[in-house]
PDB file of C-alpha atoms and ligand atoms in Angstrom:
ATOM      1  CA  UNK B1162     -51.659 112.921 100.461  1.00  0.00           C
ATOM      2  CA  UNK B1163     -48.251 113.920 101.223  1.00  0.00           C
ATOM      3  CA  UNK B1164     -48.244 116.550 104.450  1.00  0.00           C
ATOM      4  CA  UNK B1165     -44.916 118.624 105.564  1.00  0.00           C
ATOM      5  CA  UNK B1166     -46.196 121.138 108.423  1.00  0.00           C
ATOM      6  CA  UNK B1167     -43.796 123.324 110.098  1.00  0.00           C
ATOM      7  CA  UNK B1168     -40.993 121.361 109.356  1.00  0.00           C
ATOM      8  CA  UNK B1169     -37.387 122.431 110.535  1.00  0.00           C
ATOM      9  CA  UNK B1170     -33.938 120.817 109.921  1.00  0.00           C
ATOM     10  CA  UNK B1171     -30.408 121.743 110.417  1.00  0.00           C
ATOM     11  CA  UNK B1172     -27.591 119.968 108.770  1.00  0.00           C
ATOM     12  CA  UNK B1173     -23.945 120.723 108.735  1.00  0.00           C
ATOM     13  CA  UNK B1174     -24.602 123.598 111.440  1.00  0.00           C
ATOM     14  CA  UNK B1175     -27.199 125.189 108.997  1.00  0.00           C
ATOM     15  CA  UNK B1176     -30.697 125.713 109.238  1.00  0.00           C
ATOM     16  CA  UNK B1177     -31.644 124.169 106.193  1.00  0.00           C
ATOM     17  CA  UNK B1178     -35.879 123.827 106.562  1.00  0.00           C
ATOM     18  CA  UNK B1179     -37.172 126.590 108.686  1.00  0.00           C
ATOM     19  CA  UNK B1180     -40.795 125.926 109.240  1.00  0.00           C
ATOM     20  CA  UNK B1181     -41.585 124.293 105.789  1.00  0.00           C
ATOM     21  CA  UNK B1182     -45.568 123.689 105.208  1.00  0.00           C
ATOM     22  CA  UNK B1183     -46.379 121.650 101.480  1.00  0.00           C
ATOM     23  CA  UNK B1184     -49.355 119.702 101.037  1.00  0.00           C
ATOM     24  CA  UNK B1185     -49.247 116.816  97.819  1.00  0.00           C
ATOM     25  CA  UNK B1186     -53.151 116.142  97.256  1.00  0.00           C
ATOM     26  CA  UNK B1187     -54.167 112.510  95.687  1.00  0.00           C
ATOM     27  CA  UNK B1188     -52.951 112.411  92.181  1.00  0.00           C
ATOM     28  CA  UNK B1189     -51.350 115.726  91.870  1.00  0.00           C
ATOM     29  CA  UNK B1190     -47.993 116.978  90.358  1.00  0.00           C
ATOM     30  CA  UNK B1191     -46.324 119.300  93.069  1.00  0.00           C
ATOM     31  CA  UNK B1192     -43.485 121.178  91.454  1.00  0.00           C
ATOM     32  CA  UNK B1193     -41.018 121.791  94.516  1.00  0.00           C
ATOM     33  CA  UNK B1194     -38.429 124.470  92.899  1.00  0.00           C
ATOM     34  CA  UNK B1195     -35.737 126.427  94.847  1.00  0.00           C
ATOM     35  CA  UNK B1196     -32.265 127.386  94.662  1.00  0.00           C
ATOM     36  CA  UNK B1197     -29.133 124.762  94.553  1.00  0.00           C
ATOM     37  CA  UNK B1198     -28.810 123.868  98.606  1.00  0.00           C
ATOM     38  CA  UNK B1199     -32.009 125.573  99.520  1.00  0.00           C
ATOM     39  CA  UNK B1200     -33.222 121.926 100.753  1.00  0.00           C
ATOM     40  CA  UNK B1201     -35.091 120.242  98.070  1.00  0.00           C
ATOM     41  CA  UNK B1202     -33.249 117.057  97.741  1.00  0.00           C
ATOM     42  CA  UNK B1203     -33.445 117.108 101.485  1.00  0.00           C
ATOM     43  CA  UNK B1204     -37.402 117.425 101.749  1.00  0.00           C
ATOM     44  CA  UNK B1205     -37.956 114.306  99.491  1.00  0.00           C
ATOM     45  CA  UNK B1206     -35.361 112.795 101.696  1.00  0.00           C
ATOM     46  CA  UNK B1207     -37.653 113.390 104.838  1.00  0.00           C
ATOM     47  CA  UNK B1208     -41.198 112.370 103.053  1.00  0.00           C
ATOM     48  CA  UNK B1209     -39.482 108.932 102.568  1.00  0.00           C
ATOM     49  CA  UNK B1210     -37.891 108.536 105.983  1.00  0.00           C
ATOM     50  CA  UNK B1211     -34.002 108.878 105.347  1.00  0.00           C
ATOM     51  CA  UNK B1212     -34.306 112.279 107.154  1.00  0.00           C
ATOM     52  CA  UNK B1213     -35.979 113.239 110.468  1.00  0.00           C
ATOM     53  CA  UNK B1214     -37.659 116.874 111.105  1.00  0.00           C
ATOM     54  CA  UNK B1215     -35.639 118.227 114.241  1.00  0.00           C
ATOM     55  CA  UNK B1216     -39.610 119.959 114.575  1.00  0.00           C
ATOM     56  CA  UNK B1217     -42.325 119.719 113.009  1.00  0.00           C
ATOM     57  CA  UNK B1218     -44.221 116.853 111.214  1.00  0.00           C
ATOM     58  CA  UNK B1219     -44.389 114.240 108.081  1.00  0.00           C
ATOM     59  CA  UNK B1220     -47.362 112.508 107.303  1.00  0.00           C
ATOM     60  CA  UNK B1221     -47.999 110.382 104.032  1.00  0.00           C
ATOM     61  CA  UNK B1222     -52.157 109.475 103.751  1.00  0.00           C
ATOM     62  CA  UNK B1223     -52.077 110.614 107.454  1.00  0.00           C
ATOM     63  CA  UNK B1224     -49.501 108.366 108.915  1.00  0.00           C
ATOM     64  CA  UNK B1225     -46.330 110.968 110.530  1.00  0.00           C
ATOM     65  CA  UNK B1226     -43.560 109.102 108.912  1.00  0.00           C
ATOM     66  CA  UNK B1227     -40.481 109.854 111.575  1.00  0.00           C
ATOM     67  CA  UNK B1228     -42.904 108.091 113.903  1.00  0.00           C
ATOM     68  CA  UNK B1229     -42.683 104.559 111.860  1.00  0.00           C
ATOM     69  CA  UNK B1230     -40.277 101.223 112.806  1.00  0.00           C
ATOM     70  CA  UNK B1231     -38.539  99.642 110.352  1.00  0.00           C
ATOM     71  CA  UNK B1232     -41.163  97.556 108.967  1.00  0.00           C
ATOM     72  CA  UNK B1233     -43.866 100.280 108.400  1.00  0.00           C
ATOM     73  CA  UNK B1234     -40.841 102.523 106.302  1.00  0.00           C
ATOM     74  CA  UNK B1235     -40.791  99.176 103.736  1.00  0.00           C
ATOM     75  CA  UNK B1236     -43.840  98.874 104.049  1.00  0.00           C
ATOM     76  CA  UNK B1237     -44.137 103.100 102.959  1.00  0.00           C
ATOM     77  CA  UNK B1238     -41.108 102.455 100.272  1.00  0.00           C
ATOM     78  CA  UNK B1239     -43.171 100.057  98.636  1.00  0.00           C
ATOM     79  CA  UNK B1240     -45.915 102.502  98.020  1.00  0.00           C
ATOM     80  CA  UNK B1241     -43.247 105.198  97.048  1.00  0.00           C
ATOM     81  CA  UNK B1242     -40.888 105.199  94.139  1.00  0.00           C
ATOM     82  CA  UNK B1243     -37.732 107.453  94.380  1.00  0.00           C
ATOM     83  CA  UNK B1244     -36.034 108.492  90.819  1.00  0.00           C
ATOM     84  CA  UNK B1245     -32.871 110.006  92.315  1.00  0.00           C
ATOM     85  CA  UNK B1246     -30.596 113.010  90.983  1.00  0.00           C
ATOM     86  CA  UNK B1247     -28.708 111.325  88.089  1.00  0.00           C
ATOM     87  CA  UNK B1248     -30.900 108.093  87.880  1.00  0.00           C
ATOM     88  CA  UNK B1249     -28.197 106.635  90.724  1.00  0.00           C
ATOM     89  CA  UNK B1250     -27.991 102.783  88.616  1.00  0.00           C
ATOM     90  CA  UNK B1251     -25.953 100.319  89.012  1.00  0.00           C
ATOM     91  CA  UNK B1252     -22.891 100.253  86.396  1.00  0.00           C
ATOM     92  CA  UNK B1253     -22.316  96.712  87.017  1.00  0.00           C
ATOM     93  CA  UNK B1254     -26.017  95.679  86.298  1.00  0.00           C
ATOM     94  CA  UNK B1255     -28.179  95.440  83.633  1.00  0.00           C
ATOM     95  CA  UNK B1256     -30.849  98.147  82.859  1.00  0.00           C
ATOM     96  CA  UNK B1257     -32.875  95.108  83.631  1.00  0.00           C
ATOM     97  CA  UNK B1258     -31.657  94.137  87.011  1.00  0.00           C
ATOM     98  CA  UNK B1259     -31.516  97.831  87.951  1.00  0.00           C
ATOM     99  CA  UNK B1260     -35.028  97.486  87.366  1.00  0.00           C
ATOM    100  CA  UNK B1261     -35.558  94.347  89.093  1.00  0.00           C
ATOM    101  CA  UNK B1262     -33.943  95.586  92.700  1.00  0.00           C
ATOM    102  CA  UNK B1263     -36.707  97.255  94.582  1.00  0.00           C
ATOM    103  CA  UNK B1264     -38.702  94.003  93.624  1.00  0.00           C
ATOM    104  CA  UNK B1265     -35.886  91.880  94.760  1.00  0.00           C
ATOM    105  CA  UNK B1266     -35.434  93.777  98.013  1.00  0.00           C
ATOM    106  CA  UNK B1267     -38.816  93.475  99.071  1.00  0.00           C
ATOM    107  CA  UNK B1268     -39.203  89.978  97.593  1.00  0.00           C
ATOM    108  CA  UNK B1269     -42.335  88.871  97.054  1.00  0.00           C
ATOM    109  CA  UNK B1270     -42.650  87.957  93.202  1.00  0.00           C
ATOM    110  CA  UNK B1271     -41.152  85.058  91.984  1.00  0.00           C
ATOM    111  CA  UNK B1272     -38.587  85.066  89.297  1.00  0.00           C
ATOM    112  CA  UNK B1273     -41.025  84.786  85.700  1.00  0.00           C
ATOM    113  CA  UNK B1274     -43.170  87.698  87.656  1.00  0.00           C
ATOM    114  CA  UNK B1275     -40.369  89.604  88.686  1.00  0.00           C
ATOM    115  CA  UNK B1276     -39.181  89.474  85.238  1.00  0.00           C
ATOM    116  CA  UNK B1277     -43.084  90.055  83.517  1.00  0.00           C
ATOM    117  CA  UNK B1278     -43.044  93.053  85.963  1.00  0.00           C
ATOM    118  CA  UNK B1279     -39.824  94.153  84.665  1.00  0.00           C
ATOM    119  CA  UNK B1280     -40.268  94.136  81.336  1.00  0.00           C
ATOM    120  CA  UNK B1281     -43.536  95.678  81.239  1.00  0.00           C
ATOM    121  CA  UNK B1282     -42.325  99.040  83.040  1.00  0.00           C
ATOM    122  CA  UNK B1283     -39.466  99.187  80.305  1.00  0.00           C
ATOM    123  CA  UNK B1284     -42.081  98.948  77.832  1.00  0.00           C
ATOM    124  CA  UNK B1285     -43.655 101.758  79.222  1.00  0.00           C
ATOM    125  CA  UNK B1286     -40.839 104.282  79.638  1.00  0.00           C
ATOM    126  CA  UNK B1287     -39.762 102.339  76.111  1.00  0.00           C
ATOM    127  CA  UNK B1288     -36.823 101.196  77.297  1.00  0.00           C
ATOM    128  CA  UNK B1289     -37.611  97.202  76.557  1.00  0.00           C
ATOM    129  CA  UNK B1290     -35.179  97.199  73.615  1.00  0.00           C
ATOM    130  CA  UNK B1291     -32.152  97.968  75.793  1.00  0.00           C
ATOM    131  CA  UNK B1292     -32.928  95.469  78.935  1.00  0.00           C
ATOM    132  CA  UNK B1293     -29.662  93.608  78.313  1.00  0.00           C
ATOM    133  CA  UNK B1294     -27.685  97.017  77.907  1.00  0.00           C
ATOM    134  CA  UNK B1295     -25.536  98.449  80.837  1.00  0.00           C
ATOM    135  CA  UNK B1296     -25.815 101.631  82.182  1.00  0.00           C
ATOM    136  CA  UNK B1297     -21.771 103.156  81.116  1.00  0.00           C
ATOM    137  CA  UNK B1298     -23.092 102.408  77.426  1.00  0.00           C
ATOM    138  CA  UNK B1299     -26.342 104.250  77.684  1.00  0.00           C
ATOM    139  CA  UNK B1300     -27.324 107.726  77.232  1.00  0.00           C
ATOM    140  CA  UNK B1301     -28.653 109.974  80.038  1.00  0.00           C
ATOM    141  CA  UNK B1302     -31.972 110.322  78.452  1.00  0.00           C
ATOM    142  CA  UNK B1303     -32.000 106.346  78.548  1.00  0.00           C
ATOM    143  CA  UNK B1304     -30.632 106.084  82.039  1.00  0.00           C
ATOM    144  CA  UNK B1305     -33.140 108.718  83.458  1.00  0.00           C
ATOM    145  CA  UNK B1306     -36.153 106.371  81.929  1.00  0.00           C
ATOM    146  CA  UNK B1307     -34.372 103.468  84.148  1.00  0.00           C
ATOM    147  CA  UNK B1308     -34.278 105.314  86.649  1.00  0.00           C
ATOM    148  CA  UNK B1309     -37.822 105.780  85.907  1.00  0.00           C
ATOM    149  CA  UNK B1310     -38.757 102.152  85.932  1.00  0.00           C
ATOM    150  CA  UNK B1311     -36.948 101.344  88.676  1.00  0.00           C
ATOM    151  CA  UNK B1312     -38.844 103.747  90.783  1.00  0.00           C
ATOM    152  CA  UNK B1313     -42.676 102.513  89.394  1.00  0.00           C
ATOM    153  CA  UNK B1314     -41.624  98.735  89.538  1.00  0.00           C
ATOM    154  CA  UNK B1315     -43.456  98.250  92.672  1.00  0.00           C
ATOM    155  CA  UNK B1316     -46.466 100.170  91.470  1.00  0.00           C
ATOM    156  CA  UNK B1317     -46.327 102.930  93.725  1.00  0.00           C
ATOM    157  CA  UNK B1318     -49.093 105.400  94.527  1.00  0.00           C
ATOM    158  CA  UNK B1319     -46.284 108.161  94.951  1.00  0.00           C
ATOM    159  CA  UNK B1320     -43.128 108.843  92.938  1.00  0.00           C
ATOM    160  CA  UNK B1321     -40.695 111.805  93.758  1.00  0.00           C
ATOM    161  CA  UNK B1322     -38.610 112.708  90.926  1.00  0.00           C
ATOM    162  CA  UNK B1323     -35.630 114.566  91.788  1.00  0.00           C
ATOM    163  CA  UNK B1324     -34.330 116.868  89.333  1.00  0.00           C
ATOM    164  CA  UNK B1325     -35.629 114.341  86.297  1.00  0.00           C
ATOM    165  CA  UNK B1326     -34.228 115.935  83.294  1.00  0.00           C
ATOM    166  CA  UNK B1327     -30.626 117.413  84.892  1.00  0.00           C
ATOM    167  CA  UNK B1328     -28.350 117.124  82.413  1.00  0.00           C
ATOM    168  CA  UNK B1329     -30.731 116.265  79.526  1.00  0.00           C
ATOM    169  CA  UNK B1330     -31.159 118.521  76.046  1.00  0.00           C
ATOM    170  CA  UNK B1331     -34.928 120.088  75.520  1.00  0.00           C
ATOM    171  CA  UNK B1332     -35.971 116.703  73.068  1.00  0.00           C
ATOM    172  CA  UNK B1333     -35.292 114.337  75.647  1.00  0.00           C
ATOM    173  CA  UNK B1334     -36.442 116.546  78.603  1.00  0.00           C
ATOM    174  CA  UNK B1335     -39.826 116.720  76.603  1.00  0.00           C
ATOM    175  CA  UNK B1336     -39.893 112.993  76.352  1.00  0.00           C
ATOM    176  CA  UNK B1337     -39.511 112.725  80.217  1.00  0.00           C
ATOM    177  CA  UNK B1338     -42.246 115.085  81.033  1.00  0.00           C
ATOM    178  CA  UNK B1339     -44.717 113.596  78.945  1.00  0.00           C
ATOM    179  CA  UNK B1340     -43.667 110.082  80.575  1.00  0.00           C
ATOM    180  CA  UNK B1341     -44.120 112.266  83.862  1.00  0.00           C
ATOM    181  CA  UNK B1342     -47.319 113.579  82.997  1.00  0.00           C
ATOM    182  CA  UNK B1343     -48.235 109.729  81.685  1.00  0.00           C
ATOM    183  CA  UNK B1344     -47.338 108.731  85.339  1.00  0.00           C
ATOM    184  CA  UNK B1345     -49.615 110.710  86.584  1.00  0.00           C
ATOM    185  CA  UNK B1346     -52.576 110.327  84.117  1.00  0.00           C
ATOM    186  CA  UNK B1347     -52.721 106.488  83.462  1.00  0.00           C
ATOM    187  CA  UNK B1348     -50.898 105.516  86.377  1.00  0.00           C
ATOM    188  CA  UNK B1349     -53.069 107.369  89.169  1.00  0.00           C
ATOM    189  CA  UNK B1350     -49.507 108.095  90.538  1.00  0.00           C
ATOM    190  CA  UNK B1351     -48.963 111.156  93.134  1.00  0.00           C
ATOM    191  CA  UNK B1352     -45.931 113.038  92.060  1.00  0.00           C
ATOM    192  CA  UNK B1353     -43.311 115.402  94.235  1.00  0.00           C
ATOM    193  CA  UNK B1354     -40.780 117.177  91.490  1.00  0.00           C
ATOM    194  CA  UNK B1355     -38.037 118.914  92.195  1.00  0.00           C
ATOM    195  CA  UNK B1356     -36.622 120.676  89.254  1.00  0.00           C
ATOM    196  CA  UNK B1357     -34.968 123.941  88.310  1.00  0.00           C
ATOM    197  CA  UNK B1358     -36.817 123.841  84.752  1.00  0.00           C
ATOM    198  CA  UNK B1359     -39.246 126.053  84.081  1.00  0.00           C
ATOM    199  CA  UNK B1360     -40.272 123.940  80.956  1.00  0.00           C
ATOM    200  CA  UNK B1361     -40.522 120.424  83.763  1.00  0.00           C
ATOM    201  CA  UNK B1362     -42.578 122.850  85.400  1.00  0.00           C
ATOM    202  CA  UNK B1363     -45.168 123.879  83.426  1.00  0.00           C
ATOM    203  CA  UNK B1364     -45.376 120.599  81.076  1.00  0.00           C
ATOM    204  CA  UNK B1365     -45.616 118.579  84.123  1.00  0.00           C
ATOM    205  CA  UNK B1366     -47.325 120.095  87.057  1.00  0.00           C
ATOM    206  CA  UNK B1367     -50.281 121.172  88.959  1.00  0.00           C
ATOM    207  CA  UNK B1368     -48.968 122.934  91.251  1.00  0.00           C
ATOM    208  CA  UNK B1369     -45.621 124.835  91.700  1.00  0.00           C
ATOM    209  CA  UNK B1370     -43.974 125.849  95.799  1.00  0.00           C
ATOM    210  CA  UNK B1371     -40.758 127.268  95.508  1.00  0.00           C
ATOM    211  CA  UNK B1372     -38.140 127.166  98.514  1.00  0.00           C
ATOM    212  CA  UNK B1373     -36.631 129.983 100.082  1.00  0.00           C
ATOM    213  CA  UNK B1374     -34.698 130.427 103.170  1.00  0.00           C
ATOM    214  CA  UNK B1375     -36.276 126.987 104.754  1.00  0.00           C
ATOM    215  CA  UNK B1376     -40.037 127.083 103.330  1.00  0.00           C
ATOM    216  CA  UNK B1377     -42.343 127.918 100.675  1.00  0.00           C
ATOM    217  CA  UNK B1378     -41.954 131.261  99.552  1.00  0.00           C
ATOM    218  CA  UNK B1379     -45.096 130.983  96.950  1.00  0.00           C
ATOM    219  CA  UNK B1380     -47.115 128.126  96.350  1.00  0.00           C
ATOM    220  CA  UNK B1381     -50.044 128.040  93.766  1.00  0.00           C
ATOM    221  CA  UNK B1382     -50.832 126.674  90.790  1.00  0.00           C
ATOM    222  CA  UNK B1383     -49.220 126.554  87.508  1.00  0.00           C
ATOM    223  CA  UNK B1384     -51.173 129.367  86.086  1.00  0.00           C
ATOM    224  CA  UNK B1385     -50.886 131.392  89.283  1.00  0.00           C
ATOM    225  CA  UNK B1386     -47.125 131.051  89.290  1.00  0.00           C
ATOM    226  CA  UNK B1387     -46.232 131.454  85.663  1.00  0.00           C
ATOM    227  CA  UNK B1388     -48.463 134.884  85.849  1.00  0.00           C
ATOM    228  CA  UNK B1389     -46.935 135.946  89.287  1.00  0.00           C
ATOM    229  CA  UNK B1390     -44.851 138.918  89.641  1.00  0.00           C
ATOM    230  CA  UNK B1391     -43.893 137.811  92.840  1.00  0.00           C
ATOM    231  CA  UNK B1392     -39.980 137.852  92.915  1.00  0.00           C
ATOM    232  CA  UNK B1393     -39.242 134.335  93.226  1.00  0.00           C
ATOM    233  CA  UNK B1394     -41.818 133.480  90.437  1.00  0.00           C
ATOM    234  CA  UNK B1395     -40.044 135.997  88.623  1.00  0.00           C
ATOM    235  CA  UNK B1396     -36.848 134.483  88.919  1.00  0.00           C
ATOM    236  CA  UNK B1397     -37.457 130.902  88.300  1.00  0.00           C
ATOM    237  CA  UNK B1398     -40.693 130.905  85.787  1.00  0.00           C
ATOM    238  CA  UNK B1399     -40.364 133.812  84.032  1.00  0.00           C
ATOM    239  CA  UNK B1400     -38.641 134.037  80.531  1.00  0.00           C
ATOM    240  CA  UNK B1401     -36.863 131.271  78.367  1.00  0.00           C
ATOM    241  CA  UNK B1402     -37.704 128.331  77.308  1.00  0.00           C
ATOM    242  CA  UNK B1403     -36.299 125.983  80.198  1.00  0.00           C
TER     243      UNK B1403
HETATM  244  N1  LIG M1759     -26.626 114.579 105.353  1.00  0.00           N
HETATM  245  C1  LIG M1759     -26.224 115.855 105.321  1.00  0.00           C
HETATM  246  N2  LIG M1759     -25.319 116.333 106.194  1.00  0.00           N
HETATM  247  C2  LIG M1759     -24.921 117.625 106.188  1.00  0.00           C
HETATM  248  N3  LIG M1759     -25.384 118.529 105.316  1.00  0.00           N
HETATM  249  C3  LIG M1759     -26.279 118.120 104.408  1.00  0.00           C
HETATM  250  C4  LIG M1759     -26.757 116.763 104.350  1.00  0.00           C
HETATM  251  N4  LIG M1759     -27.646 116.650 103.348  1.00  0.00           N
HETATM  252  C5  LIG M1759     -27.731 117.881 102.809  1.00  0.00           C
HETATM  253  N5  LIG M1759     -26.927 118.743 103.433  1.00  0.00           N
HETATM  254  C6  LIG M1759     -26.801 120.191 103.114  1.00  0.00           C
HETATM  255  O1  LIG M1759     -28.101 120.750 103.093  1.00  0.00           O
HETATM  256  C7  LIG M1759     -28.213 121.726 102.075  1.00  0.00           C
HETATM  257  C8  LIG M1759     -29.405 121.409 101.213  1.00  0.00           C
HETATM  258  O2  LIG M1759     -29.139 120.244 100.466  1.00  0.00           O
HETATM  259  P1  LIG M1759     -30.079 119.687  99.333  1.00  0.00           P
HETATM  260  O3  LIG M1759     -29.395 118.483  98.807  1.00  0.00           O
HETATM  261  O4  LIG M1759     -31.464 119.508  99.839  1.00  0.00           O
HETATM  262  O5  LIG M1759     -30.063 120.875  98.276  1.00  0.00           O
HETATM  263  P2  LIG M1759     -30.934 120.996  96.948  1.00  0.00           P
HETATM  264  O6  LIG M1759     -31.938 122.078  97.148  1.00  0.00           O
HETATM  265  O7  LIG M1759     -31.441 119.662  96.573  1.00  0.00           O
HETATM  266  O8  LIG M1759     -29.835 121.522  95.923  1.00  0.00           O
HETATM  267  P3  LIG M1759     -29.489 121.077  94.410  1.00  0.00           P
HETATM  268  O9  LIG M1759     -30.409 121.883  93.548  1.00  0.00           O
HETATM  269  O10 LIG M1759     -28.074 121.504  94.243  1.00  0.00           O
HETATM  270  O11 LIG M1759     -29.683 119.592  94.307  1.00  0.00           O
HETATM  271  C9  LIG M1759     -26.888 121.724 101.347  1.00  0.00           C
HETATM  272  O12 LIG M1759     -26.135 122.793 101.834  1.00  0.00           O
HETATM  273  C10 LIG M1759     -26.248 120.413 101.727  1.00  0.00           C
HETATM  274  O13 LIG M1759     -24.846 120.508 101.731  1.00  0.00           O
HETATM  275 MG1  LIG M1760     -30.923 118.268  95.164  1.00  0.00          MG
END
């Protein structure tokens, strides 16, 4: 379970969280939506340590995360995969050593396991074809499911997907959300998503929180949301497709 409660931050001489409460139960979807700057990327960035509350407190499975030293935040990173905004790869790498880096980091498989490991997340996201390929020469659908891979390499028991079909047309997008929803199902994986799509929303999660002015404006669940006349559900769930 990931816990935020009462959370506050400022950066850049703003008040950026202002008492933000979310709770991620066991092998949930939580659908984290908001406005651009209203502190998304900045909340995943505190469940996995790069971030400190100024107040308030971050637990994952009950341990309050500013609290750990070094060894306990591997130790945490290990059990959490991170698919940044725009996939973040390596242009100089292979899609296959992109893969391979949060296994190489924390080294502890040799080199035929490391690449086993490898190559059996890129089957999964199907992305085994283009191991050799380099990330310039790929598409953004194809560098969002390395992205992908990188961030379940190490078999994590939480992945936060930030924004993970930015940038991507509805085919694709689909194709990401039912690799999300995959994640989740045959994986056991917890997931934290932060996306502006209504149609990442719905396809992929349990539960929806949108962000306003430093915390959760509305939180409930999929149907709750997408039936809401609550203003902010309004805005961000109702109409279109995406
Ligand atoms: N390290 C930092 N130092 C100063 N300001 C920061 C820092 N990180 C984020 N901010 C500011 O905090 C605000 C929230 O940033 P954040 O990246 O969380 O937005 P977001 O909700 O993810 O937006 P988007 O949808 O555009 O990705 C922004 O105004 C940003 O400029
Ligand atoms: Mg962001």
């Amino acid at each position: 379970m990931i816990e935020l409660r009462e959370v506050s931050k400022r950066l850049g001489g703003r008040q950026i969280l202002d008492g933000m409460t979310l709770a991620v139960p066991k092998g949930m979807n939580f659908v984290l939506m908001g406005p651009s700057g209203s502190g998304k990327s900045v909340t995943l960035k505190h469940v996995i340590g790069i971030l400190r509350p100024d107040s308030g407190s971050v637990q994952v499975d009950g341990q309050e995360v500013p609290a750990m030293g070094r060894t306990q935040l591997m130790a945490l990173r290990r059990r959490m995969g991170y698919l940044f905004q725009n996939g973040a790869l390596i242009n100089w790498l292979s899609v296959e050593d992109n893969v391979a880096l949060p296994l190489r980091e924390h080294g502890r498989l040799g080199r035929d396991e490391t690449r086993d490991r490898v190559h059996e997340v890129l089957r999964m996201v199907r992305m085994d074809h283009a191991a050799a390929q380099y990330p310039p020469s790929i598409s953004g659908g194809m560098r969002l499911r390395t992205g992908l891979a990188r961030a379940l390499v190490t078999k994590p028991e939480y992945v936060l997907y930030d924004e993970p079909n930015a940038g991507l047309d509805p085919i694709i997008s689909k194709q990401i959300h039912e690799l999300i929803v995959e994640v989740r199902d045959q994986l056991g994986v917890t997931g934290l998503i932060v996306t502006h799509s209504r149609a990442c929303a719905v396809q992929c999660g349990d539960r929806i929180g949108i962000l306003d002015q430093g915390r959760l404006g509305i939180e409930g669940t999929v149907d709750e949301l997408v039936h809401s006349e609550h203003p902010l559900a309004r805005a961000f769930l109702h109409g279109g497709t995406d």
